[in-house]
Amino acid sequence: MISASFATIPFSNSATQDSVAQDSAAQTVSRTESQPLEQQAKALYDAGRFTEAEAVLQQAIQVYQQQGDTLRQAIALSNLALIYHQLGNWTQANQVITNSLNLLNQDSADSTDRHIAVAQSLDIQGRLQLAQGQAEQALATWQQAAQHYQQLGESDRLIRNQIEQSRALQALGFYQRAIALLTELEQTLRSQPDSLTKVAELRSLGEAQRVVGDLKQSKQLLQDSLAIAQQLPAEPSIAADVTESIALTQLSLGNTARAQQDITKALNWYQQAAARTNSATALQSNVNRFSLLIEPAPSDAQALLPQIQRQLEELPLNRSTVYARINLAQSLTKRTAAFSPSLDAAALLSTAAQQSKQLGDRRSQAFALGLLGGLYEKTQQWSFATDLTRQALQLALSTNAADVTYLWQWQLGRILKAQAAQKINPAQNRTEAIAIYEEALETLQSLRLDLASINPDQQFSFQKSVEPAYRELIELLLQPASATSQENLVKARTTLESLQTVELQNFFREACLDVPIAIDSIVEQTSALSTNQTNTLAAVIYPIILPNSLEVVLKLPNQTDLIHYSTDVNQADVKKTLTNLRNQITQPETQTSVKALSLQVYDWLIRPAETELSNNEISTLVFVLDGFLKNIPMAALYDGEHYLVETYGIALTPGLELLDPQPLERQQIRLLFAGLSVPIEDFSPLTAVEEEKKGIQDAISSIASSSVVVLLDQAFTAEALKTQIEQTPFQIVHLATHGEFSSDRNKTFIRSLDRRINVDELNRILQTREQVQPEPIELLTLSACQTAEGDERAVLGLAGVAVRAGARSTLASLWSIDDQSGAALMVKFYRQLVDNPSLSKSQALRQAQLTLIKHPNYNHPSYWAPYVLLGNWL
């Protein structure tokens, strides 16, 4: 992210200066009495002494006003807005930037200086708007400033402005547009001669790519920036700052890859940054090194503490040293038994809170007080924890810092929830906890950012900082059962669906997934379709795994009230049962143990609802699965006599992006079949692909005017797939090829002859089709893919493919299956679709699975259970 710097204008009578110097320091160019004042204000601003900088700059503004120099007065006002931004004084910041622009608009001179001043004031206004959550306004403001830079030929300022625009695009969730803009800028920079401007811009671009998630590109850009900086006669601090940015990117690589070699590289980069001459950078680098060392190498962390303490004592008071104390305190809370610190986390946070108050920095004060409240939360000192957290929350709200606000809303919710559980004003605390949790999730949603990188300085781990808040709210809404109302059941179901949505947003690092159609709407509309009533009547089941219970919410068609039932079972026991079932069910020789384990899961999820399902003549069960349940094929649940699929059609949905519930049109079907039968990479040959292709061709060709296009082996390249999908409005795309679903979208792929096609590329291929052929794909079939071994959240990749494909339905397998049985099931599935036009896709899959259940060689669930239908089940 580009650091907010004072605005300045290059007057013709000033000395020629490097543009980086102009952008990084307030170069007052007129030879007036106020020149030292503005330079002094800039020095104080750079030192993080914002209150003092405000006072000095106010004096400069008065001098300009007395002289009638409206241009310089406007520039000084825009710089004052930056100071108010840092202080969190939004009313004053907005007022003075408006005053600045009003002064400039009153000046009728069509001079270069005025246009530059207008553009820079607009740049600052855009920063203020983005900081206040007004991303759309910020983007429009920056685009307006860009027009001035373009007219003036100010290419350097224009590049910085466009990097700012990329931040607004990211905040709006338009990551692909941001990446496209950044890529274009990177190409522009490559053609420029080496300069300090290029160093700064490559650094800004590299930092932006880190936020977007392209860590490899971020690292390359930052290394290029460092290489140029080291060749130029520059301040050592510039190279140190770039090195710090490289270290942050390398740390992100280490956190993402969970690989020791990347963590080691991060430590090396931090050590290099700490060795530079810039003291603030050295302190931050050492604090970051400490955070990495404290758990795996406490003795090394202990050895680093004296140096950190010395730096904290020697450095002047500013925002950097405040945050260093805060970050150090956070690391100390993770200390191991082998670590005996000479510093206390609570003392560090108390000092940081006092210092931030002294600086007038409400954001850092909110952080310090909130974290201090968190320490009291851990020791169950509820009065102190509540008071400090409420103070932190009020400060965060006053600065419009949504990412900080969320943290303290969530923390306050936890504190109230814990007190209710301990029978401390249970009714009041439970009610207030529900309300504050709902506010926290609303705040999280309002960020409209990738939840993994809401703030480059405060990375949010989805599994640690996002998912738990949703689950804790659900627990409050459903427990105790005696206090659960229909209103709370609806909220619990909505919260679970929202969790599914943000999980996929996090998977894609994209906040702009299409708005889902309500499940109620789909459930009710299926009852009114003209096809066979018993073929389409569906119930939706929401299992929810909580720490001490397994909760189930059931939605029946044509009924307003939701049904809720619960089993008292420890989360660890649920996980153990599900893990054992998943391990056993893939092995053909484990029939007895599979039935016993799947019977247990059936008793949890289905048994309490058997009567309701029977009385309502339900034919299809649609599951919105939670947690590790996503790894279990619901078709294989066992009631003691029959598998679930022997009674019901089964479908899954991630709870979002369902298209209109229309059945597959069985006339003039156009199907694309792409498959690989030859060995490729480490994958075994799919020997039954030819048989699968022929069976599907025979089924589809029995319908008049239908057609099948085949891309087999040598013909199945990524480009050929793209071309075919662009040219023809296929209702069905069938991919009989190897592939893998992973919780890492970069490792979720299908295999063509020439290369792997990951989920993002598949999305681009299908998006191109949407531009030419607006009709959605009715069915995407992935007949030989599997979930990644050892990845508990791998099914997230399957859901991601289903959502991004834009298909109404996706049929895929959870694990690698016998090639012959898989081909037989697929052929039977398509034959059912063709021969029985009134049959839904879920019922056609059920009939295909029943065929294998009755087959003496394929009756074990390992052969037929892994096939799951996601999305529209009609």
mmCIF file with all atom_site columns, C-alpha atoms in Angstrom, residues 619-623 633-636 644-645 648-652 841-843 845-846 849 867-869 873:
data_model
loop_
_atom_site.group_PDB
_atom_site.id
_atom_site.type_symbol
_atom_site.label_atom_id
_atom_site.label_alt_id
_atom_site.label_comp_id
_atom_site.label_asym_id
_atom_site.label_entity_id
_atom_site.label_seq_id
_atom_site.pdbx_PDB_ins_code
_atom_site.Cartn_x
_atom_site.Cartn_y
_atom_site.Cartn_z
_atom_site.occupancy
_atom_site.B_iso_or_equiv
_atom_site.pdbx_formal_charge
_atom_site.auth_seq_id
_atom_site.auth_comp_id
_atom_site.auth_asym_id
_atom_site.auth_atom_id
_atom_site.pdbx_PDB_model_num
ATOM 1  C CA . SER A 1 619 ? -38.103 -37.970 -2.215  1.00 0.00 ? 619 SER A CA 1
ATOM 2  C CA . THR A 1 620 ? -34.872 -35.932 -2.140  1.00 0.00 ? 620 THR A CA 1
ATOM 3  C CA . LEU A 1 621 ? -32.622 -34.844 0.706   1.00 0.00 ? 621 LEU A CA 1
ATOM 4  C CA . VAL A 1 622 ? -30.503 -31.761 0.107   1.00 0.00 ? 622 VAL A CA 1
ATOM 5  C CA . PHE A 1 623 ? -27.612 -31.329 2.558   1.00 0.00 ? 623 PHE A CA 1
ATOM 6  C CA . PRO A 1 633 ? -20.961 -39.225 1.121   1.00 0.00 ? 633 PRO A CA 1
ATOM 7  C CA . MET A 1 634 ? -24.466 -38.928 2.572   1.00 0.00 ? 634 MET A CA 1
ATOM 8  C CA . ALA A 1 635 ? -25.697 -41.642 0.197   1.00 0.00 ? 635 ALA A CA 1
ATOM 9  C CA . ALA A 1 636 ? -23.818 -44.219 2.296   1.00 0.00 ? 636 ALA A CA 1
ATOM 10 C CA . LEU A 1 644 ? -29.850 -43.698 2.538   1.00 0.00 ? 644 LEU A CA 1
ATOM 11 C CA . VAL A 1 645 ? -29.683 -43.628 -1.265  1.00 0.00 ? 645 VAL A CA 1
ATOM 12 C CA . TYR A 1 648 ? -33.896 -40.874 -1.181  1.00 0.00 ? 648 TYR A CA 1
ATOM 13 C CA . GLY A 1 649 ? -32.219 -38.986 -3.947  1.00 0.00 ? 649 GLY A CA 1
ATOM 14 C CA . ILE A 1 650 ? -29.250 -37.093 -2.484  1.00 0.00 ? 650 ILE A CA 1
ATOM 15 C CA . ALA A 1 651 ? -27.875 -33.663 -3.366  1.00 0.00 ? 651 ALA A CA 1
ATOM 16 C CA . LEU A 1 652 ? -25.468 -31.204 -1.777  1.00 0.00 ? 652 LEU A CA 1
ATOM 17 C CA . LYS A 1 841 ? -30.821 -35.375 -11.804 1.00 0.00 ? 841 LYS A CA 1
ATOM 18 C CA . SER A 1 842 ? -30.684 -36.458 -8.166  1.00 0.00 ? 842 SER A CA 1
ATOM 19 C CA . GLN A 1 843 ? -33.071 -39.324 -8.868  1.00 0.00 ? 843 GLN A CA 1
ATOM 20 C CA . LEU A 1 845 ? -27.963 -40.499 -9.935  1.00 0.00 ? 845 LEU A CA 1
ATOM 21 C CA . ARG A 1 846 ? -29.822 -42.526 -7.320  1.00 0.00 ? 846 ARG A CA 1
ATOM 22 C CA . GLN A 1 849 ? -26.055 -45.923 -7.723  1.00 0.00 ? 849 GLN A CA 1
ATOM 23 C CA . TYR A 1 867 ? -20.457 -39.594 -6.519  1.00 0.00 ? 867 TYR A CA 1
ATOM 24 C CA . VAL A 1 868 ? -22.111 -36.417 -5.281  1.00 0.00 ? 868 VAL A CA 1
ATOM 25 C CA . LEU A 1 869 ? -24.424 -33.949 -6.992  1.00 0.00 ? 869 LEU A CA 1
ATOM 26 C CA . TRP A 1 873 ? -31.002 -31.357 -8.015  1.00 0.00 ? 873 TRP A CA 1
#
